[in-house]
Short mmCIF file of C-alpha atoms in Angstrom, two decimals:
data_model
loop_
_atom_site.label_atom_id
_atom_site.label_comp_id
_atom_site.label_asym_id
_atom_site.label_seq_id
_atom_site.Cartn_x
_atom_site.Cartn_y
_atom_site.Cartn_z
CA MET A 1494 -1.72 -14.20 -21.52
CA SER A 1495 1.75 -13.06 -22.46
CA ALA A 1496 2.69 -13.44 -26.14
CA ALA A 1497 5.77 -15.25 -27.45
CA THR A 1498 7.92 -12.84 -29.44
CA GLY A 1499 9.58 -15.47 -31.58
CA LYS A 1500 12.88 -14.29 -30.15
CA LYS A 1501 15.07 -16.31 -28.01
CA ALA A 1502 18.00 -15.54 -25.67
CA VAL A 1503 20.83 -17.98 -25.97
CA LEU A 1504 22.73 -18.89 -22.79
CA GLN A 1505 26.17 -20.57 -22.99
CA LEU A 1506 26.65 -23.07 -20.16
CA ASP A 1507 29.47 -25.57 -20.02
CA GLY A 1508 29.92 -25.51 -23.70
CA LYS A 1509 26.20 -26.04 -24.39
CA GLU A 1510 23.66 -23.57 -25.63
CA ILE A 1511 20.31 -23.17 -23.82
CA GLU A 1512 17.63 -21.36 -25.75
CA LEU A 1513 15.34 -19.27 -23.52
CA PRO A 1514 12.05 -18.05 -24.97
CA ILE A 1515 11.29 -14.29 -24.71
CA TYR A 1516 7.71 -13.08 -24.04
CA SER A 1517 6.07 -9.68 -24.44
CA GLY A 1518 3.42 -8.11 -22.30
CA THR A 1519 1.16 -5.30 -23.48
CA LEU A 1520 3.44 -2.75 -21.84
CA GLY A 1521 6.89 -2.82 -20.33
CA PRO A 1522 10.07 -4.72 -21.13
CA ASP A 1523 10.17 -8.18 -22.65
CA VAL A 1524 10.82 -11.05 -20.26
CA ILE A 1525 13.17 -14.03 -20.64
CA ASP A 1526 11.74 -17.33 -19.47
CA VAL A 1527 14.66 -18.89 -17.47
CA LYS A 1528 13.00 -21.99 -16.04
CA ASP A 1529 14.93 -24.29 -18.39
CA VAL A 1530 18.13 -23.24 -16.71
CA LEU A 1531 17.21 -25.50 -13.81
CA ALA A 1532 17.43 -28.59 -16.05
CA SER A 1533 21.13 -27.73 -16.58
CA GLY A 1534 21.79 -27.81 -12.88
CA HIS A 1535 21.93 -24.02 -12.38
CA PHE A 1536 19.84 -21.37 -10.64
CA THR A 1537 19.56 -17.69 -11.61
CA PHE A 1538 20.80 -15.16 -8.99
CA ASP A 1539 18.76 -11.95 -8.54
CA PRO A 1540 18.91 -10.51 -4.96
CA GLY A 1541 15.80 -8.53 -4.28
CA PHE A 1542 14.10 -9.88 -7.44
CA MET A 1543 15.00 -6.59 -9.15
CA ALA A 1544 15.10 -8.20 -12.63
CA THR A 1545 12.64 -11.03 -12.06
CA ALA A 1546 9.02 -11.21 -13.13
CA ALA A 1547 7.59 -13.70 -10.70
CA CYS A 1548 4.08 -13.64 -12.03
CA GLU A 1549 1.86 -12.45 -14.88
CA SER A 1550 -0.70 -9.84 -14.01
CA LYS A 1551 -3.30 -7.49 -15.67
CA ILE A 1552 -3.92 -5.17 -12.69
CA THR A 1553 -1.19 -2.50 -12.45
CA PHE A 1554 1.58 -1.21 -14.71
CA ILE A 1555 4.40 1.10 -13.64
CA ASP A 1556 7.01 2.83 -15.81
CA GLY A 1557 9.34 4.35 -13.31
CA ASP A 1558 11.46 6.17 -15.92
CA LYS A 1559 8.43 7.98 -17.37
CA GLY A 1560 6.52 8.44 -14.20
CA VAL A 1561 3.63 6.29 -15.25
CA LEU A 1562 1.19 4.41 -12.96
CA LEU A 1563 -1.77 2.69 -14.54
CA HIS A 1564 -4.56 0.68 -12.91
CA ARG A 1565 -6.21 -1.59 -15.50
CA GLY A 1566 -4.95 1.01 -18.04
CA TYR A 1567 -6.28 4.11 -16.34
CA PRO A 1568 -3.74 6.73 -15.24
CA ILE A 1569 -3.61 7.21 -11.45
CA ASP A 1570 -4.11 10.97 -11.60
CA GLN A 1571 -7.40 10.50 -13.54
CA LEU A 1572 -8.66 7.98 -11.02
CA ALA A 1573 -7.81 10.17 -8.09
CA THR A 1574 -9.61 13.22 -9.48
CA GLN A 1575 -12.48 11.72 -11.53
CA ALA A 1576 -13.35 8.58 -9.52
CA ASP A 1577 -13.71 7.80 -5.89
CA TYR A 1578 -11.91 5.08 -3.94
CA LEU A 1579 -14.70 2.50 -4.15
CA GLU A 1580 -14.88 2.90 -7.94
CA THR A 1581 -11.11 2.29 -7.98
CA CYS A 1582 -11.68 -0.81 -5.87
CA TYR A 1583 -14.29 -2.08 -8.33
CA LEU A 1584 -11.84 -1.43 -11.19
CA LEU A 1585 -8.96 -3.32 -9.52
CA LEU A 1586 -11.26 -6.29 -8.60
CA ASN A 1587 -13.19 -6.49 -11.86
CA GLY A 1588 -11.13 -4.95 -14.65
CA GLU A 1589 -13.48 -2.14 -15.64
CA LEU A 1590 -14.92 0.98 -13.98
CA PRO A 1591 -18.49 0.46 -12.82
CA ASN A 1592 -21.48 2.02 -14.56
CA ALA A 1593 -24.01 3.85 -12.29
CA GLU A 1594 -25.98 0.68 -11.48
CA GLN A 1595 -22.84 -1.37 -10.78
CA LYS A 1596 -21.49 1.41 -8.55
CA THR A 1597 -24.68 1.61 -6.50
CA GLU A 1598 -24.72 -2.14 -6.06
CA PHE A 1599 -21.01 -2.36 -5.09
CA ASP A 1600 -21.23 0.55 -2.65
CA ALA A 1601 -24.24 -1.15 -1.02
CA LYS A 1602 -22.34 -4.44 -0.64
CA VAL A 1603 -19.40 -2.72 1.05
CA ARG A 1604 -21.71 -0.79 3.39
CA ASN A 1605 -23.55 -3.96 4.31
CA HIS A 1606 -20.27 -5.51 5.54
CA THR A 1607 -18.69 -2.71 7.54
CA MET A 1608 -19.69 -4.20 10.92
CA VAL A 1609 -17.47 -6.90 12.48
CA HIS A 1610 -18.54 -9.68 14.80
CA ASP A 1611 -19.03 -8.37 18.29
CA GLN A 1612 -16.50 -10.84 19.70
CA VAL A 1613 -13.80 -9.31 17.49
CA SER A 1614 -13.95 -6.17 19.64
CA ARG A 1615 -12.83 -8.25 22.60
CA PHE A 1616 -9.58 -9.14 20.81
CA PHE A 1617 -8.42 -5.61 21.35
CA ASN A 1618 -8.42 -6.07 25.13
CA GLY A 1619 -5.55 -8.55 24.79
CA PHE A 1620 -3.26 -5.83 23.63
CA ARG A 1621 -1.46 -3.34 25.87
CA ARG A 1622 -2.83 0.22 25.48
CA ASP A 1623 0.53 1.36 24.17
CA ALA A 1624 0.66 -1.29 21.50
CA HIS A 1625 1.52 -0.02 17.99
CA PRO A 1626 -1.65 0.09 15.93
CA MET A 1627 0.01 -1.98 13.17
CA ALA A 1628 0.69 -4.78 15.76
CA ILE A 1629 -3.02 -4.76 16.53
CA MET A 1630 -3.98 -4.85 12.85
CA VAL A 1631 -1.67 -7.81 12.13
CA GLY A 1632 -3.37 -9.84 14.84
CA VAL A 1633 -6.96 -8.79 14.44
CA VAL A 1634 -7.07 -9.08 10.63
CA GLY A 1635 -5.48 -12.52 10.77
CA ALA A 1636 -8.09 -13.52 13.38
CA LEU A 1637 -10.98 -12.75 11.07
CA SER A 1638 -10.60 -16.23 9.59
CA ALA A 1639 -11.90 -17.57 12.90
CA PHE A 1640 -15.23 -15.73 12.36
CA TYR A 1641 -16.08 -16.25 8.66
CA HIS A 1642 -15.93 -20.00 8.11
CA ASN A 1643 -18.63 -19.74 5.40
CA GLY A 1644 -16.22 -18.01 3.03
CA LEU A 1645 -12.93 -19.80 3.39
CA ASP A 1646 -13.08 -22.15 0.43
CA ILE A 1647 -10.53 -20.53 -1.88
CA GLU A 1648 -11.58 -22.85 -4.73
CA ASP A 1649 -15.14 -21.29 -4.61
CA VAL A 1650 -15.47 -18.17 -6.69
CA ASN A 1651 -18.32 -16.84 -4.63
CA HIS A 1652 -16.29 -17.34 -1.38
CA ARG A 1653 -13.41 -15.45 -2.86
CA GLU A 1654 -15.60 -12.53 -3.95
CA ILE A 1655 -17.47 -12.13 -0.67
CA THR A 1656 -14.19 -12.29 1.25
CA ALA A 1657 -12.87 -9.44 -0.88
CA ILE A 1658 -15.86 -7.37 -0.10
CA ARG A 1659 -15.64 -8.19 3.63
CA LEU A 1660 -12.01 -7.14 3.79
CA ILE A 1661 -12.48 -3.86 1.99
CA ALA A 1662 -15.51 -3.09 4.22
CA LYS A 1663 -14.12 -4.16 7.62
CA ILE A 1664 -10.54 -2.94 7.47
CA PRO A 1665 -11.58 0.76 8.05
CA THR A 1666 -13.56 -0.34 11.12
CA LEU A 1667 -10.58 -2.29 12.51
CA ALA A 1668 -8.15 0.49 11.69
CA ALA A 1669 -10.22 3.12 13.42
CA TRP A 1670 -10.71 0.92 16.42
CA SER A 1671 -6.98 0.26 16.70
CA TYR A 1672 -6.58 4.02 17.13
CA LYS A 1673 -9.45 4.41 19.58
CA TYR A 1674 -8.03 1.54 21.69
CA THR A 1675 -4.60 3.10 22.03
CA VAL A 1676 -6.03 6.42 23.12
CA GLY A 1677 -8.50 4.88 25.53
CA GLN A 1678 -11.64 6.02 23.80
CA PRO A 1679 -14.79 3.90 23.15
CA PHE A 1680 -15.22 2.27 19.77
CA ILE A 1681 -17.42 4.16 17.28
CA TYR A 1682 -19.49 1.82 15.09
CA PRO A 1683 -19.70 2.35 11.37
CA ARG A 1684 -22.44 4.50 9.85
CA ASN A 1685 -23.75 3.29 6.54
CA ASP A 1686 -25.23 6.62 5.59
CA LEU A 1687 -21.67 8.02 5.14
CA SER A 1688 -19.26 7.60 2.31
CA TYR A 1689 -16.28 5.23 2.69
CA ALA A 1690 -13.83 7.99 3.63
CA GLU A 1691 -16.46 9.89 5.77
CA ASN A 1692 -17.21 6.71 7.65
CA PHE A 1693 -13.56 6.14 8.52
CA LEU A 1694 -13.01 9.66 9.70
CA HIS A 1695 -16.15 9.50 11.76
CA MET A 1696 -15.05 6.26 13.44
CA MET A 1697 -11.62 7.89 14.09
CA PHE A 1698 -12.74 11.21 15.62
CA ALA A 1699 -16.34 11.06 16.74
CA THR A 1700 -17.17 10.34 20.38
CA PRO A 1701 -20.37 9.29 22.10
CA ALA A 1702 -20.46 12.73 23.75
CA ASP A 1703 -20.33 14.48 20.41
CA ARG A 1704 -23.37 13.19 18.65
CA ASP A 1705 -23.35 16.08 16.16
CA TYR A 1706 -19.85 15.41 14.92
CA LYS A 1707 -19.67 16.22 11.22
CA VAL A 1708 -16.88 15.26 8.82
CA ASN A 1709 -15.33 18.15 6.97
CA PRO A 1710 -15.97 17.42 3.27
CA VAL A 1711 -12.52 18.74 2.33
CA LEU A 1712 -10.92 16.27 4.64
CA ALA A 1713 -13.15 13.41 3.41
CA ARG A 1714 -12.12 14.14 -0.20
CA ALA A 1715 -8.49 14.30 0.83
CA MET A 1716 -8.76 10.95 2.62
CA ASP A 1717 -10.55 9.39 -0.35
CA ARG A 1718 -7.70 10.56 -2.53
CA ILE A 1719 -5.07 9.18 -0.17
CA PHE A 1720 -6.90 5.84 -0.29
CA THR A 1721 -6.99 5.88 -4.10
CA LEU A 1722 -3.37 6.91 -4.57
CA HIS A 1723 -2.28 4.02 -2.34
CA ALA A 1724 -4.66 1.32 -3.66
CA ASP A 1725 -2.11 -0.67 -5.51
CA HIS A 1726 1.53 -0.50 -6.69
CA GLU A 1727 2.25 -3.56 -8.68
CA GLN A 1728 4.53 -6.33 -7.34
CA ASN A 1729 5.93 -4.51 -4.32
CA ALA A 1730 7.20 -6.23 -1.16
CA SER A 1731 3.85 -6.55 0.61
CA THR A 1732 1.90 -7.47 -2.54
CA SER A 1733 4.53 -10.15 -3.30
CA THR A 1734 4.18 -11.32 0.25
CA VAL A 1735 0.42 -11.77 -0.15
CA ARG A 1736 0.93 -13.70 -3.36
CA LEU A 1737 3.63 -15.86 -1.80
CA ALA A 1738 1.45 -16.63 1.22
CA GLY A 1739 -1.58 -17.14 -1.06
CA SER A 1740 0.41 -19.65 -3.23
CA THR A 1741 0.41 -22.06 -0.27
CA GLY A 1742 -3.42 -22.14 -0.20
CA ALA A 1743 -3.54 -20.05 3.03
CA ASN A 1744 -6.82 -18.40 3.77
CA PRO A 1745 -7.12 -14.80 2.52
CA TYR A 1746 -7.25 -13.26 5.93
CA ALA A 1747 -3.94 -14.82 6.84
CA CYS A 1748 -2.54 -13.56 3.48
CA ILE A 1749 -3.66 -10.00 4.10
CA SER A 1750 -2.22 -10.10 7.60
CA ALA A 1751 1.07 -11.14 6.09
CA GLY A 1752 0.84 -8.19 3.68
CA ILE A 1753 0.28 -5.86 6.66
CA SER A 1754 3.34 -7.29 8.36
CA ALA A 1755 5.47 -6.66 5.27
CA LEU A 1756 4.08 -3.15 4.89
CA TRP A 1757 5.05 -2.33 8.48
CA GLY A 1758 8.72 -2.14 7.50
CA PRO A 1759 10.14 1.43 7.43
CA ALA A 1760 11.59 0.81 3.93
CA HIS A 1761 8.03 0.11 2.67
CA GLY A 1762 4.92 1.48 4.25
CA GLY A 1763 6.63 3.59 6.96
CA ALA A 1764 7.99 6.25 4.59
CA ASN A 1765 5.39 8.92 5.41
CA GLU A 1766 5.92 8.36 9.11
CA ALA A 1767 9.68 8.80 8.52
CA VAL A 1768 8.90 12.18 6.93
CA LEU A 1769 7.33 13.48 10.18
CA LYS A 1770 10.26 12.05 12.21
CA MET A 1771 12.64 13.94 9.92
CA LEU A 1772 10.66 17.17 10.46
CA ASP A 1773 10.93 16.58 14.23
CA GLU A 1774 14.68 16.24 13.92
CA ILE A 1775 15.02 19.40 11.84
CA GLY A 1776 13.10 21.26 14.50
CA SER A 1777 12.31 24.67 13.01
CA VAL A 1778 12.24 26.59 9.73
CA GLU A 1779 15.53 28.26 10.63
CA ASN A 1780 17.32 24.89 10.51
CA VAL A 1781 16.02 23.85 7.04
CA ALA A 1782 18.78 25.50 4.93
CA GLU A 1783 21.55 23.90 6.97
CA PHE A 1784 19.75 20.53 6.88
CA MET A 1785 19.52 20.63 3.15
CA GLU A 1786 23.24 21.43 2.93
CA LYS A 1787 23.86 18.30 5.07
CA VAL A 1788 21.76 16.35 2.57
CA LYS A 1789 24.00 17.56 -0.22
CA ARG A 1790 27.05 16.46 1.78
CA LYS A 1791 25.32 13.05 2.32
CA GLU A 1792 25.47 13.45 6.06
CA VAL A 1793 21.71 12.94 6.52
CA LYS A 1794 18.86 11.37 4.51
CA LEU A 1795 16.14 13.37 2.91
CA MET A 1796 12.89 11.46 3.53
CA GLY A 1797 9.87 11.92 1.22
CA PHE A 1798 11.82 13.09 -1.81
CA GLY A 1799 12.53 10.95 -4.88
CA HIS A 1800 11.34 7.39 -5.22
CA ARG A 1801 12.98 3.98 -5.58
CA VAL A 1802 10.78 3.14 -8.63
CA TYR A 1803 10.02 6.53 -10.14
CA LYS A 1804 13.23 7.95 -11.61
CA ASN A 1805 11.50 11.04 -12.96
CA PHE A 1806 8.61 11.98 -10.78
CA ASP A 1807 5.98 10.18 -8.71
CA PRO A 1808 2.70 10.50 -10.70
CA ARG A 1809 0.75 10.41 -7.48
CA ALA A 1810 2.57 13.42 -6.00
CA LYS A 1811 0.97 16.12 -8.19
CA VAL A 1812 -2.55 15.13 -7.05
CA MET A 1813 -1.34 14.81 -3.49
CA LYS A 1814 0.25 18.26 -3.55
CA GLN A 1815 -2.99 19.81 -4.82
CA THR A 1816 -4.89 17.96 -2.04
CA CYS A 1817 -2.38 19.07 0.51
CA ASP A 1818 -2.82 22.71 -0.46
CA GLU A 1819 -6.62 22.34 -0.24
CA VAL A 1820 -6.42 20.77 3.21
CA LEU A 1821 -4.10 23.38 4.68
CA GLU A 1822 -6.16 26.20 3.25
CA ALA A 1823 -9.44 24.73 4.51
CA LEU A 1824 -8.08 24.17 8.03
CA GLY A 1825 -6.11 27.43 8.20
CA ILE A 1826 -3.52 25.61 10.34
CA ASN A 1827 -0.60 27.65 11.67
CA ASP A 1828 1.62 24.70 12.58
CA PRO A 1829 5.43 25.42 12.69
CA GLN A 1830 6.09 21.90 11.52
CA LEU A 1831 3.92 22.28 8.43
CA GLN A 1832 5.71 25.59 7.69
CA LEU A 1833 8.92 23.74 7.94
CA ALA A 1834 7.73 21.10 5.46
CA MET A 1835 6.68 23.86 2.98
CA GLU A 1836 10.16 25.32 3.19
CA LEU A 1837 11.70 21.93 2.44
CA GLU A 1838 9.42 21.69 -0.54
CA ARG A 1839 10.32 25.19 -1.76
CA ILE A 1840 14.10 24.44 -1.58
CA ALA A 1841 13.81 21.04 -3.28
CA LEU A 1842 11.78 22.42 -6.19
CA ASN A 1843 14.24 25.31 -6.79
CA ASP A 1844 17.71 24.30 -5.77
CA PRO A 1845 19.66 22.98 -8.82
CA TYR A 1846 21.14 20.13 -6.75
CA PHE A 1847 17.75 18.61 -6.10
CA VAL A 1848 16.22 19.46 -9.50
CA GLU A 1849 19.11 17.91 -11.46
CA ARG A 1850 18.82 14.75 -9.38
CA LYS A 1851 15.07 14.75 -9.71
CA LEU A 1852 14.62 14.62 -5.99
CA TYR A 1853 11.00 15.85 -6.15
CA PRO A 1854 8.59 15.57 -3.27
CA ASN A 1855 6.84 12.21 -3.46
CA VAL A 1856 3.47 10.95 -2.36
CA ASP A 1857 4.78 10.08 1.09
CA PHE A 1858 5.96 13.66 1.73
CA TYR A 1859 2.48 15.21 0.95
CA SER A 1860 0.42 12.36 2.50
CA GLY A 1861 2.41 12.76 5.77
CA ILE A 1862 1.62 16.48 5.86
CA ILE A 1863 -2.05 15.93 5.07
CA LEU A 1864 -2.53 13.16 7.72
CA LYS A 1865 -0.86 15.37 10.36
CA ALA A 1866 -3.06 18.28 9.44
CA ILE A 1867 -6.15 16.17 9.78
CA GLY A 1868 -5.05 15.19 13.23
CA ILE A 1869 -4.01 11.61 12.60
CA PRO A 1870 -0.97 10.57 14.78
CA THR A 1871 2.10 9.33 13.02
CA GLU A 1872 1.76 5.77 14.33
CA MET A 1873 -1.51 5.51 12.34
CA PHE A 1874 0.06 6.48 9.02
CA THR A 1875 1.02 2.97 8.03
CA VAL A 1876 -2.31 1.63 9.25
CA ILE A 1877 -4.03 3.94 6.78
CA PHE A 1878 -1.66 2.79 4.02
CA ALA A 1879 -2.65 -0.80 4.85
CA LEU A 1880 -6.32 0.18 4.74
CA ALA A 1881 -5.92 1.64 1.25
CA ARG A 1882 -3.69 -1.17 -0.05
CA THR A 1883 -6.03 -3.96 1.06
CA VAL A 1884 -7.88 -3.81 -2.27
CA GLY A 1885 -4.72 -4.11 -4.17
CA TRP A 1886 -3.58 -7.12 -2.11
CA ILE A 1887 -6.91 -8.90 -2.42
CA SER A 1888 -7.10 -8.13 -6.14
CA HIS A 1889 -3.73 -9.85 -6.71
CA TRP A 1890 -4.78 -12.70 -4.52
CA LEU A 1891 -7.97 -13.09 -6.57
CA GLU A 1892 -6.08 -12.86 -9.86
CA MET A 1893 -3.67 -15.59 -8.69
CA HIS A 1894 -6.48 -17.91 -7.67
CA SER A 1895 -8.45 -17.35 -10.85
CA GLY A 1896 -5.98 -19.56 -12.84
CA PRO A 1897 -3.23 -22.08 -12.44
CA TYR A 1898 -0.42 -21.14 -9.98
CA LYS A 1899 2.49 -22.77 -8.31
CA ILE A 1900 3.67 -22.49 -4.74
CA GLY A 1901 6.39 -19.96 -4.43
CA ARG A 1902 9.80 -21.50 -3.74
CA PRO A 1903 12.81 -19.17 -4.29
CA ARG A 1904 16.21 -20.80 -4.42
CA GLN A 1905 19.52 -19.60 -2.96
CA LEU A 1906 23.20 -19.27 -3.47
CA TYR A 1907 24.51 -21.29 -0.51
CA THR A 1908 27.77 -20.02 1.04
CA GLY A 1909 27.82 -21.91 4.28
CA SER A 1910 29.85 -24.92 5.40
CA THR A 1911 30.14 -28.00 3.30
CA GLN A 1912 29.11 -31.35 4.77
CA ARG A 1913 31.06 -32.18 7.92
CA ASP A 1914 30.84 -34.77 10.69
CA ILE A 1915 30.37 -34.32 14.40
CA LYS A 1916 33.63 -35.20 16.18
CA ARG A 1917 33.65 -35.79 19.95
#
């Protein structure tokens, strides 16, 4: 629990003083408890909730000024290089990294739930072949609640835990199938002899005709790191959406579907897709210098550089850059668009204009390049983000349901018409 600091903020309202208690977390700024303002007949006003702590959490901490991202206290770069994605999942869910026995048991649980009910596959036939994969994911993930009635009691700890495992295990299957459906290829079923990342890539790219398909270990490692680096990011828009939906008592599949919907927005999960669209617009390496000059003149936006939260550098980007270099070297790709991206990176890291403004390449820039190099189409980028973030969403949902909580009910500053009567 947060600790009272003994300090109070004093608010002057209509000649009266309201004392507001101040609380401290283990890291980050102190928070002012403003709930007593309501008794005075006032609301607080904070568009975008930029200065509002809507919950108490022990899962993830971000210090944007210092470029810090911690999951349960562990720095993200250490998790991405010294642990795999499922270990990070275990950490987010349980608060500690697993020992060898716990890891073996957890991995087995996930593997045992990778299959989905056969009738789920029929849901895909209801979508047009040119449907966006995120549209498919929103519908199919939400529909899972129709198949797992034996785990929908949100008051039951065991139900909550098995649902978390089911989601982490099944989302890769549904994500890969959403891709296969849009390209008209048969679904590939999960293989439990493969690692989490290998299994996803196998379901994405294997075909019945290619029984000897082997996943490149460099690409599997890169995908695992992408999953880890996107696993959670504190109280962002989609996580807050999951918590808000969860506060109504909605079933967890509906809550995760709501999170996927929020992530779909280009200002949130679509950033790495926007990077590739920007590269398409630039066209060729010869146009990069002029494009960057347009950025300086604020005529165009530079996607994949800088971050809304991280004012210094994105701590995930260093690991992602290293992974990007490994992938490009392993594949030996001679793609003009990737050369264009590397020229953008070179200029941004050396031009004083970008250096002084700390417009460094962020995780979206490098992840977009990696996913393109692997052969994943841009419309699947946000789906992969949703796949990775599922563990973060369900961890926050579990945390919320492990103690008392209130239904979310933000207020408003009403600026419409006052009461009026119909006159005829």
